[in-house]
Coordinates of C-alpha atoms (C1' of nucleotides) in Angstrom, one line a residue:
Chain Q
X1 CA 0.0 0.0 0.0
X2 CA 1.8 3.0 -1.3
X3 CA 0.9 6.1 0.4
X4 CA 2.5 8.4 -1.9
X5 CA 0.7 11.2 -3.2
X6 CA -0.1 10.5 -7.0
X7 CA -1.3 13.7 -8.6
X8 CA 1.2 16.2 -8.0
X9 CA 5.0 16.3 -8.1
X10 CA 6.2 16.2 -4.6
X11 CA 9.5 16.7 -4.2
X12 CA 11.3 13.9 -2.0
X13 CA 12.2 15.7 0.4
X14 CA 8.1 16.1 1.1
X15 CA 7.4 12.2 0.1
X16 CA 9.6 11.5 3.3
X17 CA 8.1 13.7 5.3
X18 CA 5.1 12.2 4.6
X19 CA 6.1 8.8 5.2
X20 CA 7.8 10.0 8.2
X21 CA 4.6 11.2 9.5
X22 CA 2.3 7.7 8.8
X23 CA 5.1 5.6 10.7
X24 CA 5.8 7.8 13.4
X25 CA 1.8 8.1 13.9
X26 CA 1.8 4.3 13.5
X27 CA 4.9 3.5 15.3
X28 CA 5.9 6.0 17.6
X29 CA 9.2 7.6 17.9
X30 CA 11.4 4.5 19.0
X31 CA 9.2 2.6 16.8
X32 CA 10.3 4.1 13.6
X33 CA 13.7 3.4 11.7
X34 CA 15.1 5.6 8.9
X35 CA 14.8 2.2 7.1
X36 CA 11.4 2.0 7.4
X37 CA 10.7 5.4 6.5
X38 CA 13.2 5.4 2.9
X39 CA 11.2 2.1 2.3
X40 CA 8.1 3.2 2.5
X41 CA 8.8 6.3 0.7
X42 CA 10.7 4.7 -2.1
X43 CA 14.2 6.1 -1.5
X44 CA 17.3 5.4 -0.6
X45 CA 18.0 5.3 3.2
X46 CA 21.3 8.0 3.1
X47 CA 18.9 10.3 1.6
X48 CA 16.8 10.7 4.6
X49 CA 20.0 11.6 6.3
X50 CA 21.1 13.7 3.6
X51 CA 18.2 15.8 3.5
X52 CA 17.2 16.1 7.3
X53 CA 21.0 15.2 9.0
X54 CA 19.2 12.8 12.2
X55 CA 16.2 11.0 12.9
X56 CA 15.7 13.8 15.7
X57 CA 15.4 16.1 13.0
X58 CA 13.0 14.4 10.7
X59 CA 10.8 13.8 13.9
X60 CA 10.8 17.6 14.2
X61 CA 9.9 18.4 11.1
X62 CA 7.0 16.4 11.2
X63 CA 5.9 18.1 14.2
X64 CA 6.3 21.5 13.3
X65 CA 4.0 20.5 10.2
X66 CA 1.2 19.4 12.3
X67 CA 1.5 22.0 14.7
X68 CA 1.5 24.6 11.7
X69 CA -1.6 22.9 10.2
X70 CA -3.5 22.7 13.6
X71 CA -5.5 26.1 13.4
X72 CA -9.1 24.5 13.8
X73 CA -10.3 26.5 16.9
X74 CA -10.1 29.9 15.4
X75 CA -13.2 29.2 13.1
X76 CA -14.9 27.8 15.4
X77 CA -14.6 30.3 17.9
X78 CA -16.3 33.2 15.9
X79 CA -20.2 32.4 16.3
X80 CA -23.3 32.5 18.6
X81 CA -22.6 31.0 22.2
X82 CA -25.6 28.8 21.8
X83 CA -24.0 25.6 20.1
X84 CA -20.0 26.2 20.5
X85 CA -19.8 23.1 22.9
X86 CA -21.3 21.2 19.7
X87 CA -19.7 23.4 16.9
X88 CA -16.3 22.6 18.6
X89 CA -16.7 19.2 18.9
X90 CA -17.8 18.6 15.5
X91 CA -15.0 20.6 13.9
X92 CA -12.3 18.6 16.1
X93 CA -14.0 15.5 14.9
X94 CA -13.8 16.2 11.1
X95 CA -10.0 16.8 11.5
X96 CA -9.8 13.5 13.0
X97 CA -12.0 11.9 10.6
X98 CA -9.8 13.3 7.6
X99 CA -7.2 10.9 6.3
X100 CA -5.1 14.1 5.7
X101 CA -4.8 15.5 8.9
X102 CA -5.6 12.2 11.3
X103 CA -1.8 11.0 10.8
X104 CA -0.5 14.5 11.6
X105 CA -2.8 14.4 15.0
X106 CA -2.2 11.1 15.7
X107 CA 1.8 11.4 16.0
X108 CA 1.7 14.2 18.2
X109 CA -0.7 12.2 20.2
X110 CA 0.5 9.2 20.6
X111 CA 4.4 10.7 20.5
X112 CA 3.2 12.6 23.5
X113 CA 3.3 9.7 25.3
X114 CA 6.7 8.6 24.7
X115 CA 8.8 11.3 23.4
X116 CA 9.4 14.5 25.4
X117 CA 9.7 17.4 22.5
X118 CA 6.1 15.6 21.5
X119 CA 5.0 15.7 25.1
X120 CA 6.4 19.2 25.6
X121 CA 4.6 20.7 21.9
X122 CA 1.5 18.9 23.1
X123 CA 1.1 20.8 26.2
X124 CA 2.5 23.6 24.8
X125 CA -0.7 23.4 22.4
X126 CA -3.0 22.3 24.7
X127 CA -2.8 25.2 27.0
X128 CA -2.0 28.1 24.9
X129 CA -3.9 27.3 21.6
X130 CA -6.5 25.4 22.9
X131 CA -7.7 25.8 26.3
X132 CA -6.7 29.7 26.9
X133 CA -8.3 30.8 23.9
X134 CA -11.2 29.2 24.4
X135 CA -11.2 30.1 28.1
X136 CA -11.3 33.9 26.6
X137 CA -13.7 33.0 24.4
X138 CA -16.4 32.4 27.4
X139 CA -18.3 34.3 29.0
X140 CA -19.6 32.0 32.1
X141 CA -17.8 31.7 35.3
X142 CA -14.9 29.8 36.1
X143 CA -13.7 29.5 32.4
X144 CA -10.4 27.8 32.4
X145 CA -12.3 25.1 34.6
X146 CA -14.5 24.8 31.7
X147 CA -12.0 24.4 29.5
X148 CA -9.8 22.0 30.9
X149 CA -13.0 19.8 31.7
X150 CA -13.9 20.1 28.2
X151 CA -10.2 19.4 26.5
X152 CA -10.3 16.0 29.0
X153 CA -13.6 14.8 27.3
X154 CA -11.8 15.5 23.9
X155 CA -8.6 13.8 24.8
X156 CA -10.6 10.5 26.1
X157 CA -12.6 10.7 23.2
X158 CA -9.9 10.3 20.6
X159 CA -7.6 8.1 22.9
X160 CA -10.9 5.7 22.6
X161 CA -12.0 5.9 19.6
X162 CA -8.5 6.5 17.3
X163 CA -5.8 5.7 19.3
X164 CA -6.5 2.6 21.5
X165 CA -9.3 1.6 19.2
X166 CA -12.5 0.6 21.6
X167 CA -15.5 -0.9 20.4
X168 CA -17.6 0.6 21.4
X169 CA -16.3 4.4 20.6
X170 CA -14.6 3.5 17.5
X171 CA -17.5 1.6 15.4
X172 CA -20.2 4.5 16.2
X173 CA -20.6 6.8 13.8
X174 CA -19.6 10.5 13.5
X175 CA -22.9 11.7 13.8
X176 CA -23.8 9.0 16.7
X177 CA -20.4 10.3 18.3
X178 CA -21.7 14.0 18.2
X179 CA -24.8 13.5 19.6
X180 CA -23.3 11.5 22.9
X181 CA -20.6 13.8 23.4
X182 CA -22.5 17.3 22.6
X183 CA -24.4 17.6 25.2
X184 CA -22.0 17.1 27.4
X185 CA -19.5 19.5 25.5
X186 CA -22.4 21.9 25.8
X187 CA -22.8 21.4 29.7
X188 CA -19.2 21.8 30.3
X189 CA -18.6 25.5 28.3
X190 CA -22.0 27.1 29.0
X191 CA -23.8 25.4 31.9
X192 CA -26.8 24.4 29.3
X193 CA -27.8 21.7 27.1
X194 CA -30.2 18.7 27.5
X195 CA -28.6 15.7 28.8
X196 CA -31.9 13.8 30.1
X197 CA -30.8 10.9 28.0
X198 CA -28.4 10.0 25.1
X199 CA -29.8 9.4 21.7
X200 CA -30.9 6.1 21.4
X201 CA -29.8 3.9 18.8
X202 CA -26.3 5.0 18.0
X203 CA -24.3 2.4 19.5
X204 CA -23.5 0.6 16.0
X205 CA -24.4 -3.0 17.2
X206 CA -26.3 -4.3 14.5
X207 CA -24.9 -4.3 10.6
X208 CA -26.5 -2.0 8.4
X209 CA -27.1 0.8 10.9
X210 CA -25.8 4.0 9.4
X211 CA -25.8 7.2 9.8
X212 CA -29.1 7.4 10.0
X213 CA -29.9 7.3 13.5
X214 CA -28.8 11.1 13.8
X215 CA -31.9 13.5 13.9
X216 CA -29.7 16.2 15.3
X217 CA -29.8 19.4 13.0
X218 CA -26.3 20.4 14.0
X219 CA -23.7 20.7 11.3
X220 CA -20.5 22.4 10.6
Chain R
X1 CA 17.0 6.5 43.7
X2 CA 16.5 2.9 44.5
X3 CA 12.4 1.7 44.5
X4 CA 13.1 -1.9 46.0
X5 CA 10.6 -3.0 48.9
X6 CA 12.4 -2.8 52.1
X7 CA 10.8 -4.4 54.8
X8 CA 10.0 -8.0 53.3
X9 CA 12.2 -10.3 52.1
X10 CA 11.0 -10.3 48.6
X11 CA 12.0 -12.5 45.8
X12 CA 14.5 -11.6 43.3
X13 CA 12.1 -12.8 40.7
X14 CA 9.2 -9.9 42.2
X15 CA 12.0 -7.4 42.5
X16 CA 12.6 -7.9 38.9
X17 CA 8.9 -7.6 38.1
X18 CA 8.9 -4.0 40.2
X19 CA 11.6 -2.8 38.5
X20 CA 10.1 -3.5 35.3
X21 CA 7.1 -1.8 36.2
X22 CA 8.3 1.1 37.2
X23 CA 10.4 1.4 33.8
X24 CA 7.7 0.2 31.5
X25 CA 5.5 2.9 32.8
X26 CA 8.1 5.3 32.4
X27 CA 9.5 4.6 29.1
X28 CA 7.3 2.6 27.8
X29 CA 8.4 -0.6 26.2
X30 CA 10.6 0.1 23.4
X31 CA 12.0 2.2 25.4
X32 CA 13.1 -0.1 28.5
X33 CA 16.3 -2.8 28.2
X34 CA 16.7 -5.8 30.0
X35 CA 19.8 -4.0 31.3
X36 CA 18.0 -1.2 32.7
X37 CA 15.6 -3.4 34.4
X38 CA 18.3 -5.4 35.9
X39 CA 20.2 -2.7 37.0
X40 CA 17.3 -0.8 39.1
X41 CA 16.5 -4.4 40.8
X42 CA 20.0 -4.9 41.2
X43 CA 20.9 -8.0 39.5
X44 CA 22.4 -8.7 36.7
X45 CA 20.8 -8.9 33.6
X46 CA 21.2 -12.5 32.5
X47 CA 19.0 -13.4 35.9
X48 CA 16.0 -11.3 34.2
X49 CA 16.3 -13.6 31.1
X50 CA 16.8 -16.5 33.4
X51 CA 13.6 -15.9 34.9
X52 CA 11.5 -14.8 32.7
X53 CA 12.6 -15.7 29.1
X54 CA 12.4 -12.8 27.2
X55 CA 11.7 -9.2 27.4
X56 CA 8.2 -10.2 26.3
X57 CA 7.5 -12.4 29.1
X58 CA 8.3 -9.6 31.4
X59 CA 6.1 -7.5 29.9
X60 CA 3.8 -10.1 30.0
X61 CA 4.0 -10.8 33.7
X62 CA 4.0 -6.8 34.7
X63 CA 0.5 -6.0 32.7
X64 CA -0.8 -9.2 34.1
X65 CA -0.3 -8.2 37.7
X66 CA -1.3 -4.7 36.5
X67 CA -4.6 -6.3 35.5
X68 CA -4.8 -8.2 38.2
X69 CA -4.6 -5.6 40.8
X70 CA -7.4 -3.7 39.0
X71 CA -10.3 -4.4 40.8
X72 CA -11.7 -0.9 42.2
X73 CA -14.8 -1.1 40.8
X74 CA -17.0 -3.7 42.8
X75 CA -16.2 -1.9 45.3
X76 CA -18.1 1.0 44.1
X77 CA -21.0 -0.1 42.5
X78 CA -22.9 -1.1 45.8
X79 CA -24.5 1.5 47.2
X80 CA -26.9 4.2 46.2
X81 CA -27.2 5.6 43.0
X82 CA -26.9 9.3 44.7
X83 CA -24.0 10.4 44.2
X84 CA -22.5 6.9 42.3
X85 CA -20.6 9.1 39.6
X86 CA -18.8 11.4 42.3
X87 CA -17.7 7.7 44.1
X88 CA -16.4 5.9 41.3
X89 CA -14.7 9.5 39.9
X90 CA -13.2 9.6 43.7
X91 CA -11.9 5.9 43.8
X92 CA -10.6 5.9 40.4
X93 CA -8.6 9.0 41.2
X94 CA -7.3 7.7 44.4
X95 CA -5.5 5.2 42.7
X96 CA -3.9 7.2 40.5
X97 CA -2.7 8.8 43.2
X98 CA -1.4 5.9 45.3
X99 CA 2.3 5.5 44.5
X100 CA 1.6 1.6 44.7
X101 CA -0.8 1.4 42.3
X102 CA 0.4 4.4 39.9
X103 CA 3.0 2.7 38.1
X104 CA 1.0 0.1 37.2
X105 CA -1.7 1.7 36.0
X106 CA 0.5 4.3 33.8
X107 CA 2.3 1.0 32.6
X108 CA -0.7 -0.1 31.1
X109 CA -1.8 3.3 29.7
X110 CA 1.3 4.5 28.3
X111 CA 2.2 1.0 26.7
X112 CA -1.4 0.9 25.3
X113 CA 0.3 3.5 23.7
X114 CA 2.4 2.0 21.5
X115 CA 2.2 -1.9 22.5
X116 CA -0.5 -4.0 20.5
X117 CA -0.8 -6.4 23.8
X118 CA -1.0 -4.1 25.8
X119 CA -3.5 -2.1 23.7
X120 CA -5.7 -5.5 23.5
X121 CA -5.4 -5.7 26.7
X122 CA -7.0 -2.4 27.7
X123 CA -9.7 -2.9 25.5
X124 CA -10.4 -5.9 27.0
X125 CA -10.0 -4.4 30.5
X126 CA -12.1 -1.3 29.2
X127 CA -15.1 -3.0 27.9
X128 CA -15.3 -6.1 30.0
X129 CA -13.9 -4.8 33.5
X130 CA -15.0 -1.7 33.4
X131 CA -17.5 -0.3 30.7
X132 CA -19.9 -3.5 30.6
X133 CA -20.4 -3.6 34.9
X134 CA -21.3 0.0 34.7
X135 CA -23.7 -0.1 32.3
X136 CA -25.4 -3.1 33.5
X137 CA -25.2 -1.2 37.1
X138 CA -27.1 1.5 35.7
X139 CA -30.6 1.8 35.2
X140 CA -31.2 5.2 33.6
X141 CA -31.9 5.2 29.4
X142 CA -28.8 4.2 27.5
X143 CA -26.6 2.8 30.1
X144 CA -23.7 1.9 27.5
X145 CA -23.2 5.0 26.3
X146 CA -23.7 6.9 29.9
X147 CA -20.7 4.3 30.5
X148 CA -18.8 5.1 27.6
X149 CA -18.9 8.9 28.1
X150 CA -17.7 8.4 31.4
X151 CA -14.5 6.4 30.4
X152 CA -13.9 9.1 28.0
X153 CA -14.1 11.8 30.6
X154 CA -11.6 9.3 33.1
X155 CA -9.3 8.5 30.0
X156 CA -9.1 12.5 29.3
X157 CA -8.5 13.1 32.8
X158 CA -5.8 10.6 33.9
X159 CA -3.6 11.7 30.4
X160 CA -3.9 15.5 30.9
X161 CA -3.1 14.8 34.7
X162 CA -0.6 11.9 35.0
X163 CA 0.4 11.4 31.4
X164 CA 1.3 14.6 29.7
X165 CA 1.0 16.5 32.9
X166 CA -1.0 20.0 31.1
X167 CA -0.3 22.2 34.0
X168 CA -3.7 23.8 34.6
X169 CA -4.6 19.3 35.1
X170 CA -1.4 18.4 36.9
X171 CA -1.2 21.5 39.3
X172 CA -5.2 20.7 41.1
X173 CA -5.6 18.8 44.0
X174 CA -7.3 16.4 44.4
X175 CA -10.2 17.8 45.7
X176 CA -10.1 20.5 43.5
X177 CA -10.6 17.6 40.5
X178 CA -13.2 15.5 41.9
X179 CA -15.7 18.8 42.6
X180 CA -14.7 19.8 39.0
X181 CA -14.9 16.6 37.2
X182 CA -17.8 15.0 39.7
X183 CA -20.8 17.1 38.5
X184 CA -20.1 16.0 34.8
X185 CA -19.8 12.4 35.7
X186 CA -23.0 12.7 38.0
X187 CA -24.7 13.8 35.0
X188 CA -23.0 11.3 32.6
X189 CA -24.5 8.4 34.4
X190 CA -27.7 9.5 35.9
X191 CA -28.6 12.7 34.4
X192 CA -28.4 14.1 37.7
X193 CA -25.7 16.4 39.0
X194 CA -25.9 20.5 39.4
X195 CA -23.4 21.8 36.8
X196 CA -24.0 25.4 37.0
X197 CA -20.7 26.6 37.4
X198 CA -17.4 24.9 38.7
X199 CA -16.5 25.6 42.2
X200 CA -14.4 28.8 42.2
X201 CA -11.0 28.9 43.7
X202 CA -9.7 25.1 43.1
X203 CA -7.4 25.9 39.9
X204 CA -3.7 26.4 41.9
X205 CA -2.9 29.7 40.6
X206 CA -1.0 31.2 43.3
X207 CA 1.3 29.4 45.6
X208 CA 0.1 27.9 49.1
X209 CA -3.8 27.2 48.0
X210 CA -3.5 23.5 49.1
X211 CA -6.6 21.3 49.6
X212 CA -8.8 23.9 51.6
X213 CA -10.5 24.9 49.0
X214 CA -12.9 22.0 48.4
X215 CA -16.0 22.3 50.7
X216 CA -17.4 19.0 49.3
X217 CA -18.4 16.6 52.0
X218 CA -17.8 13.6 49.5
X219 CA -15.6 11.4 50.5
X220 CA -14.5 7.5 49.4
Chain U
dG1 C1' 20.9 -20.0 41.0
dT2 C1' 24.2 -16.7 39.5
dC3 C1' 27.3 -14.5 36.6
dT4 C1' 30.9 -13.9 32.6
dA5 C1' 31.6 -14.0 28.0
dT6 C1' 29.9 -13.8 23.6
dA7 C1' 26.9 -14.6 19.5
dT8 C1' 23.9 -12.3 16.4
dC9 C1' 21.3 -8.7 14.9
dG10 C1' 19.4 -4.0 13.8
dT11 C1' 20.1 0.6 14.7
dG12 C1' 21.6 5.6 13.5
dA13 C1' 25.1 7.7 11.2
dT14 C1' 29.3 8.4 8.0
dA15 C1' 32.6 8.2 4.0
dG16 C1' 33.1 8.4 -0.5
dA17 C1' 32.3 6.8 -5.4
dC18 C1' 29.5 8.2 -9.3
Chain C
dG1 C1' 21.8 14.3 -5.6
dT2 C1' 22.0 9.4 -5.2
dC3 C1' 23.6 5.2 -3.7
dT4 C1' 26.9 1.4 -1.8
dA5 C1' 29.6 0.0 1.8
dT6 C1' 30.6 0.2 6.3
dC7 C1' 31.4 1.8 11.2
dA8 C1' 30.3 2.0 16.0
dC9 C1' 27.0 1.0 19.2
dG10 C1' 23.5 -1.2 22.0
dA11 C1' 20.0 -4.5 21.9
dT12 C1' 18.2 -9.4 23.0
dA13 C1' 19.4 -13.7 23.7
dT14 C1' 22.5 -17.9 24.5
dA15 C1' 26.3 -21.0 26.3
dG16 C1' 28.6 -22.5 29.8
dA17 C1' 31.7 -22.0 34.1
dC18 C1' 31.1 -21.8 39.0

DNA sequence: GTCTATATCGTGATAGAC
DNA sequence: GTCTATCACGATATAGAC
């Protein structure tokens, strides 16, 4: 399974980047070899060296790309308070749902476990990209509480349902996923929102059930 | 800084086992050698392949006693449905917080990481152990996904807290988490739970605010 | 049971021909 | 720019003396 990009001529220096970025979001840091990486991007080993000197440095470069590409909260945050909890969560969910931008999420994730540049970039993004802008962004009391509370839900969200892979998170659908989690996102950030009961009907136990189950009105 | 139990006569073979605990959860398991182990159980390393075969078979052992040891849960689920979310919040936490029991359960987490046994493992742990006697505890609408919200809420927590350490997560007491995070598991699992606004005063901003500030009378 | 010595392999990184 | 050959190192694992 090549992973190359087809359609446009990449230069090799990107095509290892990009294959960089798929093993170290598969493998982990420690998990990778240049080997692995020259295969899978169909060169020759010394020229991963030659064009980023050190394994360090290719993992850097990978990082500073998804760090440069993660700019999703911005959009989001412009908008009527009445839905944000939900808006949010649905735009954090269609970056993790796109093939393009899951690998990019999914090393600094999971290298944020292991590797300490990835574990220091992730909470350097956490705090001051994520939870302190949206902490501004509120007006209800006690807003960094708020946020933290709500980046938590996030983070065990996507630990569950991309990383680690449980059932029950990772076969519901997107829509099924929203309607759990929104409510809750809404409670957290505003104080309101309707959590009698979740939806019925998402949990993806029986083939064939789709997207359907979603009568929620919300999209991005 | 030597970790070895010092009032019982221990086995070399469970000395071993701590040691590799303690460095599995800390750096992961690509990351730990059967030199490293030996050396902080202070042996040699050909006794760690002695006992245990292969640096599998330790790894094997240590997430088996990790899973083993990972009972909290009966414990929790008897009693009244009242403030069931804030209890099993509180008893989850306080073994995160016992250095006994800490290690192993970052062991598990981190490796789930990057490990494939160890991620099997914690879905298995997730869904069967913990997930499935929830719901079937519960008897409000939806008990599955009630459970699964709340794992997400506990997963986001313990990684922002113990994992990664985000400051505004790490710095709390204990206290301070359990009145922030309690209301959102109350309602999670029963629908219950006043979430008006986070209890003021529990985010350690300045120095010396230690554990007065929680006027909860919850306790385990 | 315990340790020394060593086999075997895969790693990141380098040197240098073309 | 590209590739072959190779180094130096540390890893797991093994063999065997005591």
């Amino acid at each position: 399974m090549s992973a190359a990009a087809d359609d446009a001529p990449v230069s090799r220096r990107e095509l290892i980047r990009q294959a960089a970025t798929e093993l170290f979001a598969q493998c982990g840091f420690r998990g990778t070899t240049i080997r692995a990486i020259a295969e899978r991007a169909g060169v020759d080993p010394a020229l991963v060296m030659h064009y980023f000197g050190s394994k360090e440095k290719v993992f850097s470069a990978v990082i500073r790309e998804a760090m440069r590409a993660e700019t999703f909260l911005p959009e989001v945050l412009d908008g009527t308070d009445e839905d944000l909890g939900r808006r949010l969560l649905r735009a954090f969910l269609r970056r993790w749902e796109d093939p393009d931008t899951q690998p990019l999420l999914l090393v600094v994730f999971r290298s944020a476990m292991e590797h300490p540049e990835a574990s220091r970039l992730f909470r350097e993004v956490a705090s001051g990209e994520i939870l302190l802008p949206l902490a501004d962004r509120l007006e209800t009391p006690e807003p960094q509480l708020r946020a933290v509370a709500l980046g938590s839900l996030l983070v065990g969200l996507v630990s569950g349902r991309y990383v680690v892979r449980v059932e029950s998170l990772a076969d519901m659908t997107l829509d099924a996923v929203v309607d759990l989690f929104g409510p809750y996102a809404e409670q957290m950030i505003s104080g309101r929102g309707d959590v009698d009961a979740p939806v019925p009907g998402t949990l993806r136990g029986a083939p064939g059930v789709g997207a359907e189950s979603a009568p929620s009105g919300a999209r991005d």
